[in-house]
Structure formats: C-alpha cells, structure tokens
Amino acid sequence: MRILHTSDWHVGKVLKGQSRANDHIAALKALVDVAEAEQPDLVIVAGDLYDSASPPADATKIVTRGLSALRKTGADVVVIGGNHDNGQALDALRPWADAAGITIRGALTRPEELLLEGRTKDGEEWRLAALPFVSQRYAVRAAEMFDLSAAESAQSYAHHIGGLLATLAQGFGRDTVNLITGHLTVIGATMGGGEREAHTIMGYAVPASVFPSSAHYVALGHLHRAQVVNGPCPIRYCGSPLPIDFGEEENFSAVAIVDVTTSTAARVREVPLPVATPLRTVRGTLTQLATLDTGEAWLRVYVSEQPRAGLREEVQELLPKALEVRIDPKLLPDPKGAERAAARAGRSAGELFSDYLGQKGHADEATVKLFHQLHDEVQEARN
C-alpha cells in the first residue's frame, strides 16, 4: 500500500502581524497535487492542522477544503489532533468528516476508537493506531481510560505513552500492514525551530522504544524538520509543508510518500513542496541592505547600525517585506555584565535566588526556604 504522510500545517499562523493564509493555501494545493500524482491509498495528517486552539473562520475553511481535496483523490484520510489543536473542537467536526469519508481523532478516547482499519483498492488490509497529542495532565486519565493498572498509571509520561501504544498494538494483525501515527517528541530527534518548547521538552520527550517492533511504519508529527528516527521499527517525521517561523527558514519543505507491504520494509521518498513566500534572515548596514535582492521573501533583518530613533522605518523603507527588524547583537554590549559578575562574587545560591525573586516581584519567604532545602539536598547528594 502507499501512504502520504504530512503534518504540522499550522493554518492560521500570523507571523509578526502578517497572515500566512495565502502561503497555506498554496502549500495545501501543492500537497493535493502530490496526492493526485502519487495516488496514495491512505493520507495521514499527524496533528497541528491549526496554529492555535481557537482558529479564525478562514483557517477552518482552508483546513476543511484541504482535507476534502485530499479525500477526492480517492485516498482514505486520517487526521489526529496535535498540541496546537483543540482536540474537542476537531472532534466536533466528525459528523462532517464522517459524511465526507474523513476520519478525525482530535482527542484521546477509548482504545477501540483509536485503532482504525481499512482496505486498499487492491485488497490489502491495514490497521492504524491513531494517538492524538496527550498532555501530561491528561496522561493519568488516559491510563484509566485504557484500563492500565495502578502501578502503570503512576509512571512517567514516557511510560504512559508506551502503555497506550502497547495497548493499541495488541490489535495489530499478522496479515495486515500495521501503522502508528502520533504527535510526539522522540528523544534524539532534531527540533525544526518553531515548535512550542513546553511540549517538546520538560518531560514530554519519549524514547523510540515506546514504539512496538510490530509496526511497519510510524508517522509522526510535532517536530517541523523532516527526519528519520532510529528505533525498533521505521519511524519518521515528515516535517511541515512550509516554514512556520524564521527559525525554520533552512528547513526542507516536503511530504513523505511511503510504500509498504506486510512482508517488505517501508520505502520512503521525500517529495519536495514549493514554498510560495520564503522566509529569510539578512544582515548588514543600511548601505549593504540597500543592495540586496530579496525577492518575495518575508524578512528578518539584523541591522549593523547603532540604535537610533527612526532606524526601523529606514529599514522598512528599503525592505518593505521586513517583518522583524533588530540591531545586530554584536553591536549591543552588555554594560551590566561586569556589575552582575561583581554582585555575584562571594554570594550564596540562596542569596542570589532571593534577589532574583525580588527583582521579579515574587519575593516570598516560604519559596526561599524551600529553595534552601532543595539546594542542601542536592549538595548532600553530590557529596
């Protein structure tokens, strides 16, 4: 069977006040063109269709039209919710989606609803474990929903995800193409540059070992850079179909086409997608910036000039598509650096922490006391 794997559309994204709607329309049109040319049996959209949990109406129109166009190519279409999506709101679209032949799993539900089945036009059967994004707070409730034991429910986020996937994989067949899609951060993978850090670090990363070896292919979303992840089965991030923020301007925009059978390993091809409006970072003095040919790109500009009133306006007059204008950090000395170093000399960690809370307006004796207690425990452990 053939699979088209895409994710992280982030429709509704506004970059420094500039709507990306036209860029998203162009990206999804290119995606549909690939689907028409490649004729996949299954399209997987691995989360983050939207950039926010409350997308504007035009974003919903772009997404629903894009999904409908993918379905019209003849492929089955499966969508899961990501951390930027409102899972319940996505699930509210299920009556429309079901009528259109599109399967949506926006939020976590009973395991029997997350193990999907299908058959290609050539008669090949597939099963797909579709795991939407699971927050840490929801992980315990998810464990209860999946009837995991009390000991399993008390484990870390990574253990929760492993338990959920193991439960879903119990439904895999010996004579079916077994697939997984999820919206996760896997340890060892590289961030694309525009992800939400709170949901990529701080306990949200899981090892590749959470995926069972019985899976023929794992289609991941969440990290915006296309990449392979080493693990017990083929694991891949397809990346975003367009750069979401300036930190992603060097990313390769593509879609993954996967050919796999029950008896052969997944073969993956990256099909590049054109970017309607590139993102570009430029640097230089006003004189140097005036000589640049930046085409249609949206720009982040680092100006090699001393700060002065009206500098931003001068830059934007030279480069009308400059969305972000900053002074080159090399020209910004840190005059307080020496003062801070001197102030810290000979002072304890507790004193520095207390000063920090005071500067932030959060001075609290109980918090300082707890810091001292934790600091002492760490020091004793080291000794």
Short mmCIF file of C-alpha atoms in Angstrom, two decimals:
data_model
loop_
_atom_site.label_atom_id
_atom_site.label_comp_id
_atom_site.label_asym_id
_atom_site.label_seq_id
_atom_site.Cartn_x
_atom_site.Cartn_y
_atom_site.Cartn_z
CA MET A 1 0.00 0.00 0.00
CA ARG A 2 1.02 3.62 -0.45
CA ILE A 3 0.80 6.26 2.27
CA LEU A 4 1.09 10.04 2.06
CA HIS A 5 2.37 11.33 5.41
CA THR A 6 2.01 15.02 6.28
CA SER A 7 1.73 17.05 9.49
CA ASP A 8 2.13 20.43 11.18
CA TRP A 9 0.21 22.63 8.77
CA HIS A 10 -0.30 25.36 11.40
CA VAL A 11 -3.04 27.03 9.39
CA GLY A 12 -3.99 30.39 10.90
CA LYS A 13 -0.38 31.30 11.67
CA VAL A 14 0.27 35.04 11.89
CA LEU A 15 3.95 35.95 11.61
CA LYS A 16 4.80 39.31 13.18
CA GLY A 17 1.34 40.57 12.25
CA GLN A 18 1.43 39.11 8.73
CA SER A 19 -1.18 36.49 7.80
CA ARG A 20 0.20 33.34 6.17
CA ALA A 21 -3.18 32.35 4.70
CA ASN A 22 -2.08 32.62 1.05
CA ASP A 23 1.07 30.62 1.82
CA HIS A 24 -1.01 27.88 3.44
CA ILE A 25 -3.45 27.75 0.53
CA ALA A 26 -0.52 27.36 -1.87
CA ALA A 27 1.13 24.70 0.34
CA LEU A 28 -2.05 22.61 0.61
CA LYS A 29 -2.69 22.92 -3.12
CA ALA A 30 0.83 21.57 -3.73
CA LEU A 31 0.10 18.77 -1.25
CA VAL A 32 -3.08 17.83 -3.12
CA ASP A 33 -1.17 17.92 -6.42
CA VAL A 34 1.27 15.36 -4.98
CA ALA A 35 -1.62 13.18 -3.82
CA GLU A 36 -3.20 13.29 -7.28
CA ALA A 37 0.11 12.30 -8.88
CA GLU A 38 1.09 9.60 -6.38
CA GLN A 39 -2.39 8.13 -5.77
CA PRO A 40 -1.85 7.03 -2.14
CA ASP A 41 -4.23 4.58 -0.52
CA LEU A 42 -4.04 6.44 2.79
CA VAL A 43 -3.26 10.05 3.78
CA ILE A 44 -2.13 10.58 7.38
CA VAL A 45 -2.18 14.10 8.84
CA ALA A 46 -0.21 13.75 12.09
CA GLY A 47 -1.51 16.73 14.06
CA ASP A 48 -1.27 20.52 14.33
CA LEU A 49 -3.61 21.33 11.48
CA TYR A 50 -4.10 24.70 13.17
CA ASP A 51 -1.69 27.11 14.80
CA SER A 52 -3.95 27.80 17.77
CA ALA A 53 -6.77 26.19 19.71
CA SER A 54 -9.12 28.97 18.56
CA PRO A 55 -8.50 29.27 14.83
CA PRO A 56 -10.22 32.02 12.82
CA ALA A 57 -13.02 31.09 10.44
CA ASP A 58 -10.83 31.42 7.34
CA ALA A 59 -8.36 28.91 8.83
CA THR A 60 -11.15 26.36 9.31
CA LYS A 61 -12.23 26.93 5.72
CA ILE A 62 -8.67 26.33 4.46
CA VAL A 63 -8.29 23.13 6.52
CA THR A 64 -11.66 21.59 5.64
CA ARG A 65 -11.22 22.37 1.95
CA GLY A 66 -7.72 20.89 2.03
CA LEU A 67 -8.92 17.68 3.69
CA SER A 68 -11.84 17.40 1.27
CA ALA A 69 -9.49 17.82 -1.71
CA LEU A 70 -7.20 15.09 -0.36
CA ARG A 71 -10.18 12.78 0.07
CA LYS A 72 -11.32 13.45 -3.51
CA THR A 73 -8.07 11.94 -4.79
CA GLY A 74 -9.52 8.57 -3.72
CA ALA A 75 -7.38 8.10 -0.60
CA ASP A 76 -8.62 7.33 2.89
CA VAL A 77 -7.77 10.33 5.08
CA VAL A 78 -6.97 10.08 8.80
CA VAL A 79 -6.34 13.15 10.99
CA ILE A 80 -5.18 13.33 14.60
CA GLY A 81 -5.06 16.34 16.91
CA GLY A 82 -1.78 17.99 17.88
CA ASN A 83 -0.74 20.17 20.81
CA HIS A 84 -1.72 23.36 18.95
CA ASP A 85 -5.14 21.98 18.04
CA ASN A 86 -8.25 21.95 20.17
CA GLY A 87 -8.92 18.22 20.20
CA GLN A 88 -12.56 18.56 21.25
CA ALA A 89 -13.18 21.16 18.55
CA LEU A 90 -11.64 18.86 15.94
CA ASP A 91 -13.87 16.03 17.14
CA ALA A 92 -16.87 18.35 16.77
CA LEU A 93 -16.17 18.20 13.02
CA ARG A 94 -16.54 14.42 12.98
CA PRO A 95 -20.15 14.37 11.66
CA TRP A 96 -19.00 16.42 8.65
CA ALA A 97 -15.81 14.37 8.33
CA ASP A 98 -17.61 11.02 8.55
CA ALA A 99 -20.00 12.11 5.79
CA ALA A 100 -17.01 13.15 3.67
CA GLY A 101 -15.17 9.88 4.30
CA ILE A 102 -12.52 11.53 6.50
CA THR A 103 -11.55 10.06 9.89
CA ILE A 104 -10.75 12.53 12.68
CA ARG A 105 -9.43 11.66 16.12
CA GLY A 106 -8.90 15.02 17.79
CA ALA A 107 -8.67 13.95 21.41
CA LEU A 108 -7.91 10.75 23.26
CA THR A 109 -10.80 8.34 23.63
CA ARG A 110 -11.35 4.63 24.23
CA PRO A 111 -8.73 2.40 22.57
CA GLU A 112 -11.27 0.71 20.33
CA GLU A 113 -11.93 4.09 18.68
CA LEU A 114 -8.23 4.77 18.13
CA LEU A 115 -7.41 1.54 16.30
CA LEU A 116 -8.62 2.13 12.76
CA GLU A 117 -8.99 -0.44 10.00
CA GLY A 118 -9.14 -0.20 6.25
CA ARG A 119 -8.55 -1.97 2.98
CA THR A 120 -6.83 -0.68 -0.14
CA LYS A 121 -8.44 -0.93 -3.57
CA ASP A 122 -6.10 -3.88 -4.22
CA GLY A 123 -7.43 -5.69 -1.17
CA GLU A 124 -4.53 -5.11 1.24
CA GLU A 125 -5.69 -4.67 4.84
CA TRP A 126 -4.20 -2.06 7.15
CA ARG A 127 -4.58 -1.13 10.79
CA LEU A 128 -3.63 2.26 12.18
CA ALA A 129 -3.13 3.17 15.84
CA ALA A 130 -4.10 6.86 15.80
CA LEU A 131 -2.87 8.55 19.00
CA PRO A 132 -3.68 12.27 19.32
CA PHE A 133 -1.50 14.54 21.43
CA VAL A 134 -1.72 13.68 25.14
CA SER A 135 -0.83 16.33 27.71
CA GLN A 136 0.92 15.36 30.94
CA ARG A 137 -2.15 16.35 32.93
CA TYR A 138 -4.35 14.12 30.80
CA ALA A 139 -1.97 11.18 30.82
CA VAL A 140 -3.28 9.75 34.11
CA ARG A 141 -6.88 9.95 32.92
CA ALA A 142 -5.76 8.32 29.68
CA ALA A 143 -4.24 5.46 31.65
CA GLU A 144 -7.55 4.95 33.40
CA MET A 145 -9.39 5.05 30.07
CA PHE A 146 -7.08 2.34 28.74
CA ASP A 147 -7.61 0.21 31.88
CA LEU A 148 -3.95 0.27 32.86
CA SER A 149 -3.01 -0.90 36.34
CA ALA A 150 -2.42 1.42 39.30
CA ALA A 151 1.33 0.82 39.02
CA GLU A 152 1.28 1.66 35.31
CA SER A 153 -0.75 4.81 35.98
CA ALA A 154 1.86 6.08 38.43
CA GLN A 155 4.67 6.03 35.86
CA SER A 156 6.23 8.89 33.91
CA TYR A 157 4.82 10.50 30.78
CA ALA A 158 7.03 8.28 28.59
CA HIS A 159 5.73 5.17 30.36
CA HIS A 160 2.16 6.37 29.85
CA ILE A 161 2.70 6.81 26.12
CA GLY A 162 4.40 3.41 25.90
CA GLY A 163 1.47 1.81 27.69
CA LEU A 164 -1.10 3.46 25.42
CA LEU A 165 0.76 2.38 22.28
CA ALA A 166 1.26 -1.17 23.59
CA THR A 167 -2.47 -1.44 24.23
CA LEU A 168 -3.32 -0.22 20.73
CA ALA A 169 -0.71 -2.50 19.14
CA GLN A 170 -2.48 -5.52 20.62
CA GLY A 171 -4.97 -5.05 17.80
CA PHE A 172 -2.35 -5.39 15.07
CA GLY A 173 -2.75 -8.39 12.79
CA ARG A 174 -0.19 -10.79 11.36
CA ASP A 175 -1.52 -10.33 7.84
CA THR A 176 -2.16 -6.57 7.97
CA VAL A 177 0.02 -3.52 7.38
CA ASN A 178 0.38 -2.15 10.90
CA LEU A 179 0.78 1.60 11.27
CA ILE A 180 1.05 4.16 14.06
CA THR A 181 0.56 7.91 13.96
CA GLY A 182 1.22 10.20 16.89
CA HIS A 183 2.08 13.78 17.80
CA LEU A 184 5.16 13.33 19.96
CA THR A 185 8.74 14.37 20.66
CA VAL A 186 11.12 11.42 20.38
CA ILE A 187 14.47 11.58 22.17
CA GLY A 188 17.29 12.11 19.71
CA ALA A 189 15.19 13.89 17.08
CA THR A 190 16.02 17.45 16.00
CA MET A 191 13.62 20.34 16.52
CA GLY A 192 12.70 22.37 13.48
CA GLY A 193 12.87 25.80 15.11
CA GLY A 194 9.26 26.90 15.52
CA GLU A 195 7.78 24.32 17.89
CA ARG A 196 6.24 25.13 21.26
CA GLU A 197 9.06 24.37 23.70
CA ALA A 198 6.85 23.46 26.64
CA HIS A 199 5.52 20.49 24.66
CA THR A 200 8.85 19.35 23.24
CA ILE A 201 10.93 19.36 26.42
CA MET A 202 10.19 19.37 30.16
CA GLY A 203 9.20 15.71 30.39
CA TYR A 204 7.39 15.41 27.06
CA ALA A 205 10.18 13.60 25.20
CA VAL A 206 9.78 9.83 24.86
CA PRO A 207 12.31 7.18 23.79
CA ALA A 208 11.91 5.44 20.44
CA SER A 209 11.46 2.21 22.37
CA VAL A 210 7.81 3.16 23.08
CA PHE A 211 7.01 2.04 19.53
CA PRO A 212 6.46 -1.71 19.07
CA SER A 213 8.56 -3.66 16.59
CA SER A 214 5.32 -4.99 15.09
CA ALA A 215 4.67 -1.60 13.44
CA HIS A 216 5.54 -1.40 9.74
CA TYR A 217 5.71 2.42 9.82
CA VAL A 218 5.33 5.18 12.42
CA ALA A 219 4.10 8.53 11.02
CA LEU A 220 4.94 11.30 13.47
CA GLY A 221 4.08 14.96 13.73
CA HIS A 222 5.21 17.71 16.14
CA LEU A 223 8.80 18.41 15.06
CA HIS A 224 8.89 20.55 11.94
CA ARG A 225 12.07 19.13 10.39
CA ALA A 226 11.76 16.06 8.15
CA GLN A 227 13.90 13.27 9.60
CA VAL A 228 14.25 9.58 10.34
CA VAL A 229 14.40 8.39 13.96
CA ASN A 230 16.28 5.21 14.81
CA GLY A 231 14.13 2.70 16.64
CA PRO A 232 12.67 -0.81 16.68
CA CYS A 233 10.63 -0.06 13.53
CA PRO A 234 10.63 2.60 10.76
CA ILE A 235 9.91 5.95 12.46
CA ARG A 236 9.73 9.27 10.65
CA TYR A 237 8.83 12.93 10.99
CA CYS A 238 7.63 14.31 7.66
CA GLY A 239 8.18 17.95 8.63
CA SER A 240 5.96 20.95 7.95
CA PRO A 241 4.85 21.74 4.38
CA LEU A 242 6.15 25.30 4.78
CA PRO A 243 8.48 27.14 7.19
CA ILE A 244 6.39 28.28 10.15
CA ASP A 245 8.79 30.82 11.65
CA PHE A 246 12.17 32.38 10.89
CA GLY A 247 13.91 29.64 12.87
CA GLU A 248 12.78 27.22 10.13
CA GLU A 249 13.88 29.12 7.05
CA GLU A 250 16.51 26.47 6.20
CA ASN A 251 14.13 23.52 6.63
CA PHE A 252 13.31 21.36 3.62
CA SER A 253 9.57 21.52 2.90
CA ALA A 254 8.34 18.14 1.70
CA VAL A 255 5.80 15.37 2.07
CA ALA A 256 6.66 11.72 2.70
CA ILE A 257 5.44 9.02 0.33
CA VAL A 258 5.66 5.55 1.89
CA ASP A 259 5.34 2.21 0.08
CA VAL A 260 4.98 -0.77 2.40
CA THR A 261 3.52 -4.27 2.49
CA THR A 262 3.11 -6.87 5.20
CA SER A 263 6.30 -8.61 4.03
CA THR A 264 8.52 -5.73 2.87
CA ALA A 265 10.13 -2.86 4.76
CA ALA A 266 8.72 0.63 4.35
CA ARG A 267 10.35 2.56 1.48
CA VAL A 268 10.10 6.32 1.90
CA ARG A 269 10.50 9.06 -0.68
CA GLU A 270 10.51 12.76 0.10
CA VAL A 271 8.60 14.81 -2.46
CA PRO A 272 9.59 18.50 -2.20
CA LEU A 273 6.88 21.13 -1.91
CA PRO A 274 7.30 24.66 -3.30
CA VAL A 275 7.21 27.49 -0.77
CA ALA A 276 5.10 30.39 -2.04
CA THR A 277 6.75 33.00 0.17
CA PRO A 278 10.13 32.01 1.66
CA LEU A 279 11.41 33.28 5.00
CA ARG A 280 14.89 34.81 5.00
CA THR A 281 17.24 36.42 7.51
CA VAL A 282 19.53 39.18 6.24
CA ARG A 283 22.26 41.23 7.94
CA GLY A 284 24.17 44.38 7.15
CA THR A 285 24.43 48.13 7.29
CA LEU A 286 21.80 50.26 5.61
CA THR A 287 24.14 50.63 2.65
CA GLN A 288 24.56 46.86 2.39
CA LEU A 289 20.85 46.18 2.86
CA ALA A 290 20.03 48.60 0.02
CA THR A 291 21.94 46.36 -2.43
CA LEU A 292 20.10 43.13 -1.56
CA ASP A 293 17.65 41.39 -3.90
CA THR A 294 15.37 39.54 -1.51
CA GLY A 295 12.62 38.69 -3.99
CA GLU A 296 9.25 37.91 -2.43
CA ALA A 297 10.63 36.59 0.87
CA TRP A 298 9.41 37.77 4.24
CA LEU A 299 12.43 39.13 6.06
CA ARG A 300 14.04 39.15 9.47
CA VAL A 301 16.67 41.90 9.43
CA TYR A 302 19.66 42.33 11.73
CA VAL A 303 20.91 45.89 11.22
CA SER A 304 24.62 46.57 11.69
CA GLU A 305 24.00 50.14 12.87
CA GLN A 306 23.98 51.77 16.27
CA PRO A 307 20.46 52.09 17.71
CA ARG A 308 18.73 55.36 16.91
CA ALA A 309 15.23 56.75 16.51
CA GLY A 310 13.70 56.02 13.12
CA LEU A 311 16.09 53.19 12.20
CA ARG A 312 13.29 50.64 11.88
CA GLU A 313 11.40 52.90 9.49
CA GLU A 314 14.54 53.40 7.38
CA VAL A 315 14.99 49.65 7.09
CA GLN A 316 11.35 49.04 6.17
CA GLU A 317 11.56 51.77 3.52
CA LEU A 318 14.49 49.90 1.96
CA LEU A 319 12.94 46.44 2.52
CA PRO A 320 9.11 46.67 2.57
CA LYS A 321 8.77 42.95 3.39
CA ALA A 322 10.82 43.23 6.58
CA LEU A 323 8.59 41.80 9.32
CA GLU A 324 11.19 41.85 12.08
CA VAL A 325 13.96 44.44 12.48
CA ARG A 326 16.63 44.10 15.16
CA ILE A 327 20.01 45.56 15.95
CA ASP A 328 22.80 43.06 15.30
CA PRO A 329 23.54 41.55 18.76
CA LYS A 330 27.26 42.05 18.15
CA LEU A 331 26.68 45.81 18.41
CA LEU A 332 24.87 45.57 21.74
CA PRO A 333 27.39 45.42 24.59
CA ASP A 334 26.22 44.22 27.96
CA PRO A 335 27.11 47.12 30.26
CA LYS A 336 25.62 45.35 33.27
CA GLY A 337 27.63 42.18 32.77
CA ALA A 338 30.56 43.37 34.88
CA GLU A 339 28.21 44.71 37.55
CA ARG A 340 26.34 41.41 37.74
CA ALA A 341 29.56 39.42 37.98
CA ALA A 342 30.81 41.65 40.78
CA ALA A 343 27.50 41.45 42.60
CA ARG A 344 27.53 37.66 42.45
CA ALA A 345 31.08 37.27 43.70
CA GLY A 346 31.13 35.59 47.10
CA ARG A 347 27.35 35.33 47.37
CA SER A 348 25.49 32.10 48.06
CA ALA A 349 23.00 30.48 45.69
CA GLY A 350 20.23 31.21 48.17
CA GLU A 351 21.08 34.92 48.28
CA LEU A 352 21.14 35.13 44.51
CA PHE A 353 17.79 33.33 44.28
CA SER A 354 16.24 35.64 46.84
CA ASP A 355 17.47 38.70 44.90
CA TYR A 356 16.08 37.22 41.69
CA LEU A 357 12.62 36.78 43.22
CA GLY A 358 12.74 40.34 44.50
CA GLN A 359 13.64 41.71 41.06
CA LYS A 360 10.72 39.82 39.55
CA GLY A 361 8.30 40.99 42.22
CA HIS A 362 7.79 37.48 43.63
CA ALA A 363 9.66 37.73 46.94
CA ASP A 364 8.31 35.04 49.23
CA GLU A 365 9.93 33.67 52.38
CA ALA A 366 8.41 30.20 52.00
CA THR A 367 9.73 29.87 48.46
CA VAL A 368 13.23 30.92 49.54
CA LYS A 369 13.09 28.44 52.42
CA LEU A 370 12.09 25.63 50.04
CA PHE A 371 14.92 26.59 47.68
CA HIS A 372 17.45 26.33 50.54
CA GLN A 373 16.06 22.93 51.49
CA LEU A 374 16.27 21.58 47.93
CA HIS A 375 19.71 23.12 47.39
CA ASP A 376 21.03 21.47 50.55
CA GLU A 377 19.63 18.10 49.48
CA VAL A 378 21.34 18.37 46.12
CA GLN A 379 24.64 19.36 47.70
CA GLU A 380 24.46 16.44 50.15
CA ALA A 381 23.72 14.04 47.28
CA ARG A 382 26.78 15.30 45.41
CA ASN A 383 28.96 14.83 48.45
#
